[in-house]
Short mmCIF file of C-alpha atoms and ligand atoms in Angstrom, two decimals:
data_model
loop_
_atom_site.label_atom_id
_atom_site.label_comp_id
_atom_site.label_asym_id
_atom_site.label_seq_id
_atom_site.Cartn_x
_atom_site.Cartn_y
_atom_site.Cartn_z
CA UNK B 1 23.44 -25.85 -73.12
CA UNK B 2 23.23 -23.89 -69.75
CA UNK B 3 26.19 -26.18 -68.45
CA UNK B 4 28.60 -25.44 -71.82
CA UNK B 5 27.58 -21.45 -70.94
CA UNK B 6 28.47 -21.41 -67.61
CA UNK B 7 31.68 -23.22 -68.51
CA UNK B 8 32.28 -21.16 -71.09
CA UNK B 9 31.98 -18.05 -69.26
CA UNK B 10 34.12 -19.03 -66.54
CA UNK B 11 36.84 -19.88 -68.84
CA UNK B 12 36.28 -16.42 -69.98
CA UNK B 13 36.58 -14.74 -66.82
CA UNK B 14 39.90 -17.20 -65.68
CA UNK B 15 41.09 -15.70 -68.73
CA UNK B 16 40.90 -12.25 -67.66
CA UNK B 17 41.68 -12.43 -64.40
CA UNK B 18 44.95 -14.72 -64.66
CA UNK B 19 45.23 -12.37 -68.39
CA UNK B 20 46.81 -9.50 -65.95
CA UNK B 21 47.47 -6.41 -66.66
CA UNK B 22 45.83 -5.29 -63.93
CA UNK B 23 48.12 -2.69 -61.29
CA UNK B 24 47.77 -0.10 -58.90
CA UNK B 25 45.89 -0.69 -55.69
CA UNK B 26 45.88 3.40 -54.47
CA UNK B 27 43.08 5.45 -53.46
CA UNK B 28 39.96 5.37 -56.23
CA UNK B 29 38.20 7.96 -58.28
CA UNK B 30 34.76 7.86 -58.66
CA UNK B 31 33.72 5.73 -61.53
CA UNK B 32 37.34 3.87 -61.74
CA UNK B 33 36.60 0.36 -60.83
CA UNK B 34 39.87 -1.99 -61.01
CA UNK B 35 38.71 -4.64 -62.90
CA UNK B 36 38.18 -4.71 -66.73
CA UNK B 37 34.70 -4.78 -68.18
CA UNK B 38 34.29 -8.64 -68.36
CA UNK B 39 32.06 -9.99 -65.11
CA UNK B 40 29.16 -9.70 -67.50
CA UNK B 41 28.19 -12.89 -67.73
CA UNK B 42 29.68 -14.18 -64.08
CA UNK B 43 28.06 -16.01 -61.64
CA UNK B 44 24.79 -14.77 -59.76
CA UNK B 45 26.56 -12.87 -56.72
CA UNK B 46 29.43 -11.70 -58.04
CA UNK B 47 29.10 -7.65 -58.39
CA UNK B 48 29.33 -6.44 -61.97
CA UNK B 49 32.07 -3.30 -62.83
CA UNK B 50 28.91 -1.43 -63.37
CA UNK B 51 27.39 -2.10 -59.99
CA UNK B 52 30.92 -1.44 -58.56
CA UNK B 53 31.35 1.63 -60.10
CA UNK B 54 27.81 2.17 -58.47
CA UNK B 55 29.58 1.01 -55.33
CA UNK B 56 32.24 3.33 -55.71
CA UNK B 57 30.61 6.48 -56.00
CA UNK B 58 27.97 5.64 -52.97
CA UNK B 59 31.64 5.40 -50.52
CA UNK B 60 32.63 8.31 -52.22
CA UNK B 61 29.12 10.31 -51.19
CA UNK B 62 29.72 9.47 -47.83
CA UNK B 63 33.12 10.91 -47.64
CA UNK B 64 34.80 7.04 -46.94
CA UNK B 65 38.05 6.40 -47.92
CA UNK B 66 38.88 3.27 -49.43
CA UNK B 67 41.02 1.23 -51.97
CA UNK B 68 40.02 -0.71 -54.42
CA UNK B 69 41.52 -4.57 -54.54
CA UNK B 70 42.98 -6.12 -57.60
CA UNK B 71 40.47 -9.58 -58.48
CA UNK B 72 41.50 -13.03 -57.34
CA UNK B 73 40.35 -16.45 -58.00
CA UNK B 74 37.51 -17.87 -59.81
CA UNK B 75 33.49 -17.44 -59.03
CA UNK B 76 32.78 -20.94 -57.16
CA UNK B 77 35.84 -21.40 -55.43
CA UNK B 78 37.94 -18.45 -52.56
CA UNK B 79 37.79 -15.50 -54.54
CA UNK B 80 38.08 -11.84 -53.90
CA UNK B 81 36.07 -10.14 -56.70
CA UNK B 82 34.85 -6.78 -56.87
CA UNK B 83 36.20 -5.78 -53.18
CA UNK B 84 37.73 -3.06 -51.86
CA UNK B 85 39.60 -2.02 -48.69
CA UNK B 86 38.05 0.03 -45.45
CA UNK B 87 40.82 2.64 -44.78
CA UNK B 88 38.77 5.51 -43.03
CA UNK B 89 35.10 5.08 -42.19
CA UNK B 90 34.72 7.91 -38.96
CA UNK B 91 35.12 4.52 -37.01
CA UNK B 92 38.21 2.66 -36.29
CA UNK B 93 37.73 -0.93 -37.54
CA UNK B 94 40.26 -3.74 -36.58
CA UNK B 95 41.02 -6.28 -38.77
CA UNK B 96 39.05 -5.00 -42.05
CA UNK B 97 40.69 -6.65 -45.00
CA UNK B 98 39.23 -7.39 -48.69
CA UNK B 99 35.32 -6.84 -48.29
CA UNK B 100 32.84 -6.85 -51.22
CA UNK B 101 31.85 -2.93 -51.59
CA UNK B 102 28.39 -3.50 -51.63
CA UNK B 103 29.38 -5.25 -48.13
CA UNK B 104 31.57 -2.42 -47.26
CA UNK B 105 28.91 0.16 -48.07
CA UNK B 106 25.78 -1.67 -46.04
CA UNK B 107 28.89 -1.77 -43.18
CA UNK B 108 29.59 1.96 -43.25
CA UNK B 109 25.52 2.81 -42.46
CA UNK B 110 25.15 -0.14 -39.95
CA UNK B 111 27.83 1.48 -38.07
CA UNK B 112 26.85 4.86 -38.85
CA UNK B 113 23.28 4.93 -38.39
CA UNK B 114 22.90 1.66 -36.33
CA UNK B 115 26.37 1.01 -33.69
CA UNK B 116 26.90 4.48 -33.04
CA UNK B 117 23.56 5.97 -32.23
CA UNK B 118 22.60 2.79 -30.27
CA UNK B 119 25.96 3.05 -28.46
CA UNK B 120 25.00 7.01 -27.56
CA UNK B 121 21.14 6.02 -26.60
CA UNK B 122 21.67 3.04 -24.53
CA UNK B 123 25.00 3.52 -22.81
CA UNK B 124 25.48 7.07 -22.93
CA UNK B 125 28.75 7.30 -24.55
CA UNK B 126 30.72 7.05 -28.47
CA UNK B 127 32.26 4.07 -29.95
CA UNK B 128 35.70 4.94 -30.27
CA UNK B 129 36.94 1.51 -31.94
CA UNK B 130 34.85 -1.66 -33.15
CA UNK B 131 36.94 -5.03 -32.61
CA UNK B 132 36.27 -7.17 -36.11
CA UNK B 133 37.57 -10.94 -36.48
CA UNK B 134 38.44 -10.29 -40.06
CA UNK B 135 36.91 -10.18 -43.68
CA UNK B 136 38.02 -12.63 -46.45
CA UNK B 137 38.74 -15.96 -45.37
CA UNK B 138 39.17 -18.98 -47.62
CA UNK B 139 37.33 -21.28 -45.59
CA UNK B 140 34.79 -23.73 -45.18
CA UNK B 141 31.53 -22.74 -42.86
CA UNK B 142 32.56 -23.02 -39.63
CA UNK B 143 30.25 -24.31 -36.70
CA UNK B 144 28.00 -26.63 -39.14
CA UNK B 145 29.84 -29.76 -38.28
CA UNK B 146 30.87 -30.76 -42.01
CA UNK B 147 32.08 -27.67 -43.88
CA UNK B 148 31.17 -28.63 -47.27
CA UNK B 149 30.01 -25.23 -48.15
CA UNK B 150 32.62 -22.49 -48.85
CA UNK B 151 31.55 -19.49 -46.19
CA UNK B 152 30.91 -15.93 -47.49
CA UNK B 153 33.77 -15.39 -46.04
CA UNK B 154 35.68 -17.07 -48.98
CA UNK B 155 34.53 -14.49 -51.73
CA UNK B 156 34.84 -11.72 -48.83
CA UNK B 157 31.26 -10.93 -48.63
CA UNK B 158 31.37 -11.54 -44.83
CA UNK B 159 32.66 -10.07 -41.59
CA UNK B 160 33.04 -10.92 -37.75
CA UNK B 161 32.38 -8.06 -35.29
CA UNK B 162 33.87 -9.03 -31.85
CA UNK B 163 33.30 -5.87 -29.52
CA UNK B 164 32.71 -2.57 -29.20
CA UNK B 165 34.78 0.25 -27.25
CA UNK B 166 33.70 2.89 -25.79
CA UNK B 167 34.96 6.84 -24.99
CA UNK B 168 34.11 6.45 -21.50
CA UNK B 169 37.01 3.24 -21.27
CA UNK B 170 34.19 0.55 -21.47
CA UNK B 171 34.59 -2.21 -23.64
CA UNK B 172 31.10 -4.05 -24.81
CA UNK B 173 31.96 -7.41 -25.84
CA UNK B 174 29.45 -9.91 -27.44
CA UNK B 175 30.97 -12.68 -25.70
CA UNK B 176 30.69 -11.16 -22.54
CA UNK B 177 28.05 -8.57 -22.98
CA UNK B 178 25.19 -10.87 -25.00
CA UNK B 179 24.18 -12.09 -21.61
CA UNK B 180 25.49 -9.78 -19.19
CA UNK B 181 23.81 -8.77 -16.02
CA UNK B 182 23.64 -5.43 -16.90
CA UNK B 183 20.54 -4.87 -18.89
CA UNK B 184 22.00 -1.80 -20.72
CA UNK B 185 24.47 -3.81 -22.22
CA UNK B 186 22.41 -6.63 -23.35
CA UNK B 187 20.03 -4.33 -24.57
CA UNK B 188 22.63 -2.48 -26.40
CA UNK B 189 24.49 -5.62 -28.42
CA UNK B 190 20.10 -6.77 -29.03
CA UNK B 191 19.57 -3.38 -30.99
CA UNK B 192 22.80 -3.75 -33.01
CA UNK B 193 22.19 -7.35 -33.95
CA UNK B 194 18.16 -6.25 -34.75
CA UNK B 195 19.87 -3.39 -36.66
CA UNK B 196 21.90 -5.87 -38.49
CA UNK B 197 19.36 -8.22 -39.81
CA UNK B 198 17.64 -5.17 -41.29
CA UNK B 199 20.75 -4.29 -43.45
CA UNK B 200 22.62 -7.55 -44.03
CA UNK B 201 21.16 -11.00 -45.58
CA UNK B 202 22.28 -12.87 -42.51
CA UNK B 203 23.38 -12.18 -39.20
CA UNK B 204 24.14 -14.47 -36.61
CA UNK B 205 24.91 -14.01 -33.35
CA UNK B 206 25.13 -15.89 -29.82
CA UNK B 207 21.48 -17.48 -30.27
CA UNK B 208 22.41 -19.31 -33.69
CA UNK B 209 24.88 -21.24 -32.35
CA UNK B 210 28.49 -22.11 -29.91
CA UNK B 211 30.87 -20.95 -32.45
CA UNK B 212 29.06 -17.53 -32.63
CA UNK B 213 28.95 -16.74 -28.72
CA UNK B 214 31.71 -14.23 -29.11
CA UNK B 215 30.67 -12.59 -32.38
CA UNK B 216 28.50 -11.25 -34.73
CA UNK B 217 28.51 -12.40 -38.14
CA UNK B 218 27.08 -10.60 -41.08
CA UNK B 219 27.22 -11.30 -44.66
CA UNK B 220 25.78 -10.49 -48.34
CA UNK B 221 24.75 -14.34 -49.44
CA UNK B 222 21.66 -15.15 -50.78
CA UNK B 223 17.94 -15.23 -48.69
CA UNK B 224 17.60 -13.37 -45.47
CA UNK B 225 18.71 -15.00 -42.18
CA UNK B 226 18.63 -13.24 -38.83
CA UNK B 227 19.27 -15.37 -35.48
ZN1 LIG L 301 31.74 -14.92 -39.96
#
């Protein structure tokens, strides 16, 4: 019964998403999500309009500016649904594509209330630009040997912080900075990663494993995971 419903409502939300219709990927009002009302019944994880809408206004409080993206692809495989675009944040950002807004919006405040003032505190100057790998990815999880699982990544609920510059010309680097000899440094990247786990479900970093030596990875997926 459970099986025929799940089917059924993914069948229902192929339907709408391949149905079309859907145009326009400018600047949002409050309270205008893209999609139609119809991710009702989707998949535990993927946002509903209502919590996007939610979403939307929250950015909009803040004074972001964004766009919202038009959905792709189906809940269980690479999809982008419910995400929207980081155009203006009081940051740079490299390399921000199609996030999740509920990603986005945890994002804004960890770089808000944890990068910058850590940046100010420890090393005496302002982050001017933060380096990111990239958002939305349709990939397997990398660094686990076998990717069988699909990363957060591929329904854009993750992203890949690389480094940090500063005003003062400096630029903090995880790979080179996570076990640098100077001790304001490491201390620095320690209190943004410890900042991270408090506002992300996982973040890894150099201690999880090789393939995250040169960057920090944060994401929205289920449990709470902080290495
Ligand atoms: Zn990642």
């Amino acid at each position: 019964m459970k099986r025929v419903f799940v089917l059924a409502s993914i069948l229902l939300l192929s339907a709408c998403i391949f149905g079309g219709g859907d145009s326009g990927t400018g600047p949002r009002r409050p309270g205008a999500p893209h999609s139609k009302p119809h991710l009702k019944a989707a998949k535990s994880g993927i946002p509903t309009d209502a919590e996007t809408r939610q979403c939307y206004a929250s950015l909009n409080r803040k004074r972001v500016e964004f766009r919202s993206l038009p959905d792709r692809g189906t809940p269980g495989s690479c999809s982008r649904i419910g995400t929207i675009q980081l155009l203006d944040i009081g940051t740079p950002v490299t390399n921000l594509g199609a996030m999740r807004c509920g990603l986005a919006d945890r994002f804004v405040n960890w770089v808000r209330y944890g990068i910058r003032p850590a940046a100010r505190q420890i090393l005496g100057s302002d982050v001017v630009k933060i380096e990111s790998f990239g958002t939305y990815s349709c990939r397997g999880i990398v660094g686990n040997g076998t990717a069988s699982r699909l990363s957060e990544h591929a329904v854009a609920d993750a992203v890949d912080i690389a480094a940090f510059d500063l005003a003062d010309g400096r630029r903090i680097s995880v790979l080179e900075g996570w076990n640098s000899d100077n001790q304001q440094v490491r201390a620095f990247l320690r209190v943004v990663h410890r900042s991270a786990c408090k506002r992300f479900s996982t973040t890894l970093g150099p201690e999880y494993n090789s393939a995250h030596r040169n960057h920090f990875h944060i994401d929205m997926g289920g449990g709470h995971f902080c290495r």
